[in-house]
Amino acid sequence: MGKDVIVACDFSSAQETYAFLDRFTDRKPFVKIGMELFYAEGPQIVREIKRRGHRIFLDLKLHDIPNTVKKAMAVLSRLDVDICNLHAGGTKRMMEAALEGLTRPDGTRPLLIAVTQLTSTDQESMERDLMIHAPMDQVVMHYAKTAQEAGLDGVVCSPLEAGQVHAICGQDFLTVTPGVRFADGDAGDQKRIMTPAQAKAIGSDYIVVGRPITAAADPVAAYARCVREFLG
Ligand code: C5P
């Protein structure tokens, strides 16, 4: 799969999501479906968005014992999503089990990527709450390496970490990066941000963009701008 812009569909209902997606009559964006929408609407929303011709990153961040994750991944494979994910903190064995579960009858499988440390976790809370005392960038790189050893395809990370992840894990190991804002846009609650062009320059494979597109006065134009800046 090549590089692309993934639109985070952080809506609370199917109705809102379809009204948003209906605007895209030309190029159908790659979309991210997260916990809120999936838990509200169930697997049917995934099937419907797939039927409408979108590629899907199902962002459910699994984290449980290996056997449970393996079985859950087997169910998700049948939904025909393109990317799914889990927490690298579940250990290498859990990631390996996830891959074992991730199979389709035709031998293909969705890409599987790992969340390293959430970007909402800072050094202080990691040390205090998780008793992890190494520097954050070392922790993130260690988790990325472990995910790669387990056979995963990449990680979700800050665009600021994407270059280092590629340096350590190679260019083929995917970096999927949220925290993207237009140069003239509102940062909102995102702290460490990059523009689509900067994310491109640093080597992000997929950028995940939510509010700069979903909350734009003209979402289709904002998406087109994002694609132009990132892929152009
Ligand atoms: O609206 P915005 O562009 O900030 O949306 C970014 C999306 O990426 C949201 O769905 C958010 O939950 C997700 N995300 C993130 N930071 C992470 C992991 C996921 O912003 N570290």
Coordinates of C-alpha atoms and ligand atoms in Angstrom, one line a residue:
M1 CA 0.0 0.0 0.0
G2 CA 1.2 3.5 -0.8
K3 CA 1.1 6.7 1.1
D4 CA -2.3 8.2 1.9
V5 CA -4.3 10.6 4.0
I6 CA -6.7 8.9 6.4
V7 CA -9.7 10.9 7.6
A8 CA -10.5 10.3 11.3
C9 CA -14.3 9.9 11.3
D10 CA -14.8 10.8 15.0
F11 CA -18.5 11.0 14.8
S12 CA -21.0 9.6 17.3
S13 CA -23.5 8.1 15.0
A14 CA -23.8 6.4 11.6
Q15 CA -26.1 9.2 10.4
E16 CA -23.6 11.9 11.0
T17 CA -20.8 9.7 9.4
Y18 CA -22.8 9.0 6.3
A19 CA -23.8 12.6 5.9
F20 CA -20.1 13.5 6.0
L21 CA -19.0 10.8 3.6
D22 CA -21.8 11.5 1.1
R23 CA -20.0 14.8 0.3
F24 CA -17.2 12.9 -1.2
T25 CA -18.4 12.1 -4.7
D26 CA -15.0 12.0 -6.5
R27 CA -12.1 10.6 -4.5
K28 CA -13.3 8.3 -1.6
P29 CA -11.1 8.9 1.4
F30 CA -9.4 6.2 3.4
V31 CA -11.2 6.5 6.8
K32 CA -10.4 5.8 10.4
I33 CA -13.2 4.3 12.5
G34 CA -12.5 4.5 16.2
M35 CA -14.0 3.2 19.4
E36 CA -16.8 5.7 19.8
L37 CA -18.4 5.0 16.4
F38 CA -17.7 1.3 16.5
Y39 CA -19.2 0.9 19.9
A40 CA -22.2 3.0 19.0
E41 CA -23.0 1.4 15.7
G42 CA -21.3 -2.0 15.7
P43 CA -19.7 -3.9 12.9
Q44 CA -22.5 -2.9 10.5
I45 CA -21.0 0.6 10.1
V46 CA -17.7 -1.0 9.0
R47 CA -19.5 -3.1 6.4
E48 CA -21.5 -0.1 5.1
I49 CA -18.5 2.2 4.8
K50 CA -16.6 -0.6 3.0
R51 CA -19.5 -1.1 0.7
R52 CA -19.4 2.6 -0.2
G53 CA -15.9 2.0 -1.5
H54 CA -13.7 3.4 1.3
R55 CA -10.6 1.8 2.7
I56 CA -10.8 1.5 6.5
F57 CA -8.4 1.7 9.4
L58 CA -10.3 0.2 12.4
D59 CA -8.7 1.9 15.4
L60 CA -9.8 -0.3 18.3
K61 CA -6.4 -0.6 20.0
L62 CA -6.7 -4.2 21.3
H63 CA -4.9 -5.1 24.6
D64 CA -5.7 -8.4 26.3
I65 CA -4.3 -11.9 26.8
P66 CA -2.9 -13.3 23.6
N67 CA -5.6 -15.9 23.1
T68 CA -8.4 -13.3 23.4
V69 CA -6.7 -10.9 21.0
K70 CA -6.0 -13.7 18.5
K71 CA -9.7 -14.6 18.5
A72 CA -10.8 -11.0 18.3
M73 CA -8.5 -10.3 15.4
A74 CA -10.0 -13.4 13.6
V75 CA -13.4 -11.7 13.9
L76 CA -12.1 -8.4 12.7
S77 CA -10.4 -10.0 9.6
R78 CA -13.9 -11.0 8.4
L79 CA -14.9 -7.4 8.4
D80 CA -12.5 -6.8 5.5
V81 CA -10.8 -3.8 7.0
D82 CA -7.5 -2.6 5.6
I83 CA -5.6 -1.7 8.8
C84 CA -6.3 -2.6 12.5
N85 CA -4.2 -2.0 15.6
L86 CA -3.3 -3.0 19.1
H87 CA -1.2 -1.8 22.0
A88 CA 2.5 -2.8 21.9
G89 CA 2.3 -2.8 25.7
G90 CA 0.4 -6.1 25.5
T91 CA 3.8 -7.8 24.8
K92 CA 5.4 -9.4 21.8
R93 CA 3.6 -12.7 22.5
M94 CA 0.3 -10.8 22.3
M95 CA 1.3 -9.2 19.0
E96 CA 2.3 -12.5 17.5
A97 CA -1.0 -14.1 18.6
A98 CA -2.8 -11.1 17.0
L99 CA -1.1 -11.8 13.7
E100 CA -2.0 -15.6 14.0
G101 CA -5.6 -14.6 14.3
L102 CA -5.5 -12.1 11.4
T103 CA -6.2 -14.3 8.4
R104 CA -8.7 -14.3 5.6
P105 CA -9.8 -17.4 3.6
D106 CA -8.0 -16.0 0.5
G107 CA -4.7 -15.8 2.5
T108 CA -4.6 -12.0 2.6
R109 CA -4.9 -10.0 5.9
P110 CA -5.3 -6.5 7.1
L111 CA -2.2 -4.5 7.9
L112 CA -1.5 -4.6 11.7
I113 CA 0.1 -1.7 13.4
A114 CA 0.9 -1.0 17.1
V115 CA 0.3 1.9 19.3
T116 CA 3.6 2.5 21.2
Q117 CA 3.1 4.9 24.1
L118 CA -0.1 7.1 23.6
T119 CA 0.8 10.7 22.8
S120 CA -1.4 11.6 25.8
T121 CA 1.1 9.9 28.1
D122 CA 4.0 12.1 29.0
Q123 CA 7.3 11.3 30.7
E124 CA 6.0 12.1 34.1
S125 CA 2.8 10.0 33.9
M126 CA 4.7 7.1 32.4
E127 CA 7.2 7.1 35.3
R128 CA 4.6 7.7 38.0
D129 CA 1.7 5.5 36.8
L130 CA 3.5 2.8 34.7
M131 CA 6.8 2.7 36.5
I132 CA 8.7 3.0 33.2
H133 CA 11.8 5.1 33.8
A134 CA 13.5 5.2 30.4
P135 CA 13.2 8.4 28.3
M136 CA 10.0 8.5 26.2
D137 CA 11.8 8.3 22.8
Q138 CA 13.7 5.2 23.9
V139 CA 10.5 3.6 25.1
V140 CA 8.7 4.4 21.8
M141 CA 11.6 3.0 19.7
H142 CA 11.9 -0.1 21.8
Y143 CA 8.1 -0.8 21.4
A144 CA 8.4 -0.2 17.7
K145 CA 11.3 -2.6 17.4
T146 CA 9.4 -5.2 19.4
A147 CA 6.4 -4.8 17.2
Q148 CA 8.6 -5.3 14.2
E149 CA 10.1 -8.5 15.7
A150 CA 6.6 -9.8 16.3
G151 CA 6.0 -9.4 12.5
L152 CA 3.8 -6.3 12.6
D153 CA 3.7 -3.8 9.7
G154 CA 4.2 -0.6 11.5
V155 CA 3.3 1.8 14.3
V156 CA 1.1 4.7 15.1
C157 CA 3.4 7.5 16.3
S158 CA 3.8 11.2 16.4
P159 CA 5.0 12.6 13.1
L160 CA 8.0 13.9 15.1
E161 CA 9.0 10.2 15.8
A162 CA 8.4 8.9 12.3
G163 CA 11.9 9.6 11.0
Q164 CA 13.5 7.9 13.9
V165 CA 11.2 4.9 13.6
H166 CA 12.2 4.5 10.0
A167 CA 15.9 4.9 10.9
I168 CA 15.6 2.0 13.4
C169 CA 13.1 -0.2 11.8
G170 CA 13.7 0.5 8.1
Q171 CA 11.7 2.4 5.4
D172 CA 9.2 -0.4 4.8
F173 CA 8.0 -0.3 8.4
L174 CA 4.9 1.9 8.3
T175 CA 4.5 5.0 10.3
V176 CA 0.9 6.2 10.7
T177 CA 0.9 9.7 12.2
P178 CA -1.9 11.8 13.8
G179 CA -1.3 15.3 15.0
V180 CA -1.4 17.0 11.6
R181 CA -2.6 20.6 11.1
F182 CA -2.6 23.0 8.2
A183 CA 0.0 25.8 8.7
D184 CA -2.8 28.4 9.0
G185 CA -5.1 26.1 11.1
D186 CA -6.2 25.7 14.7
A187 CA -4.0 23.3 16.7
G188 CA -6.9 22.5 19.1
D189 CA -5.8 20.0 21.8
Q190 CA -2.9 18.6 19.7
K191 CA 0.4 19.7 21.1
R192 CA 3.1 18.3 18.9
I193 CA 1.9 19.0 15.4
M194 CA 3.1 19.0 11.8
T195 CA 1.7 20.2 8.5
P196 CA 0.9 17.6 5.8
A197 CA 4.0 18.8 3.9
Q198 CA 6.3 18.4 6.9
A199 CA 4.9 15.0 7.6
K200 CA 5.6 14.1 4.0
A201 CA 9.2 15.4 4.3
I202 CA 9.9 13.4 7.4
G203 CA 8.6 10.2 5.8
S204 CA 5.2 9.5 7.4
D205 CA 3.4 6.8 5.4
Y206 CA -0.1 7.6 6.4
I207 CA -1.3 10.8 8.1
V208 CA -4.5 10.6 10.2
V209 CA -6.4 13.9 10.0
G210 CA -9.6 14.6 11.9
R211 CA -10.9 18.0 12.7
P212 CA -8.9 20.0 10.1
I213 CA -11.1 18.1 7.6
T214 CA -14.3 17.1 9.5
A215 CA -14.8 20.5 11.1
A216 CA -13.9 22.5 8.0
A217 CA -16.5 24.7 6.3
D218 CA -15.8 22.7 3.1
P219 CA -14.5 19.3 4.1
V220 CA -14.0 18.1 0.6
A221 CA -11.8 21.1 -0.2
A222 CA -9.9 20.6 3.1
Y223 CA -9.3 16.9 2.2
A224 CA -8.2 17.8 -1.3
R225 CA -5.7 20.3 0.2
C226 CA -4.4 17.8 2.6
V227 CA -3.9 15.2 -0.2
R228 CA -2.2 17.8 -2.4
E229 CA 0.2 18.9 0.4
F230 CA 0.9 15.3 1.6
L231 CA 1.1 13.4 -1.7
G232 CA 1.7 16.2 -4.2
Ligands
C5P1 O1 -9.0 15.8 15.0 P1 -7.6 15.3 15.0 O2 -6.9 15.6 13.7 O3 -6.8 15.8 16.2 O4 -7.8 13.8 15.1 C1 -6.7 12.9 15.2 C2 -7.2 11.5 15.3 O5 -6.1 10.6 15.6 C3 -8.2 11.2 16.5 O6 -9.1 10.2 16.0 C4 -7.3 10.8 17.6 O7 -8.0 10.0 18.5 C5 -6.3 10.0 16.9 N1 -5.0 9.9 17.6 C6 -4.2 11.0 18.0 N2 -3.1 10.8 18.7 C7 -2.6 9.5 18.9 C8 -3.4 8.4 18.5 C9 -4.6 8.6 17.8 O8 -4.6 12.1 17.8 N3 -1.5 9.3 19.5

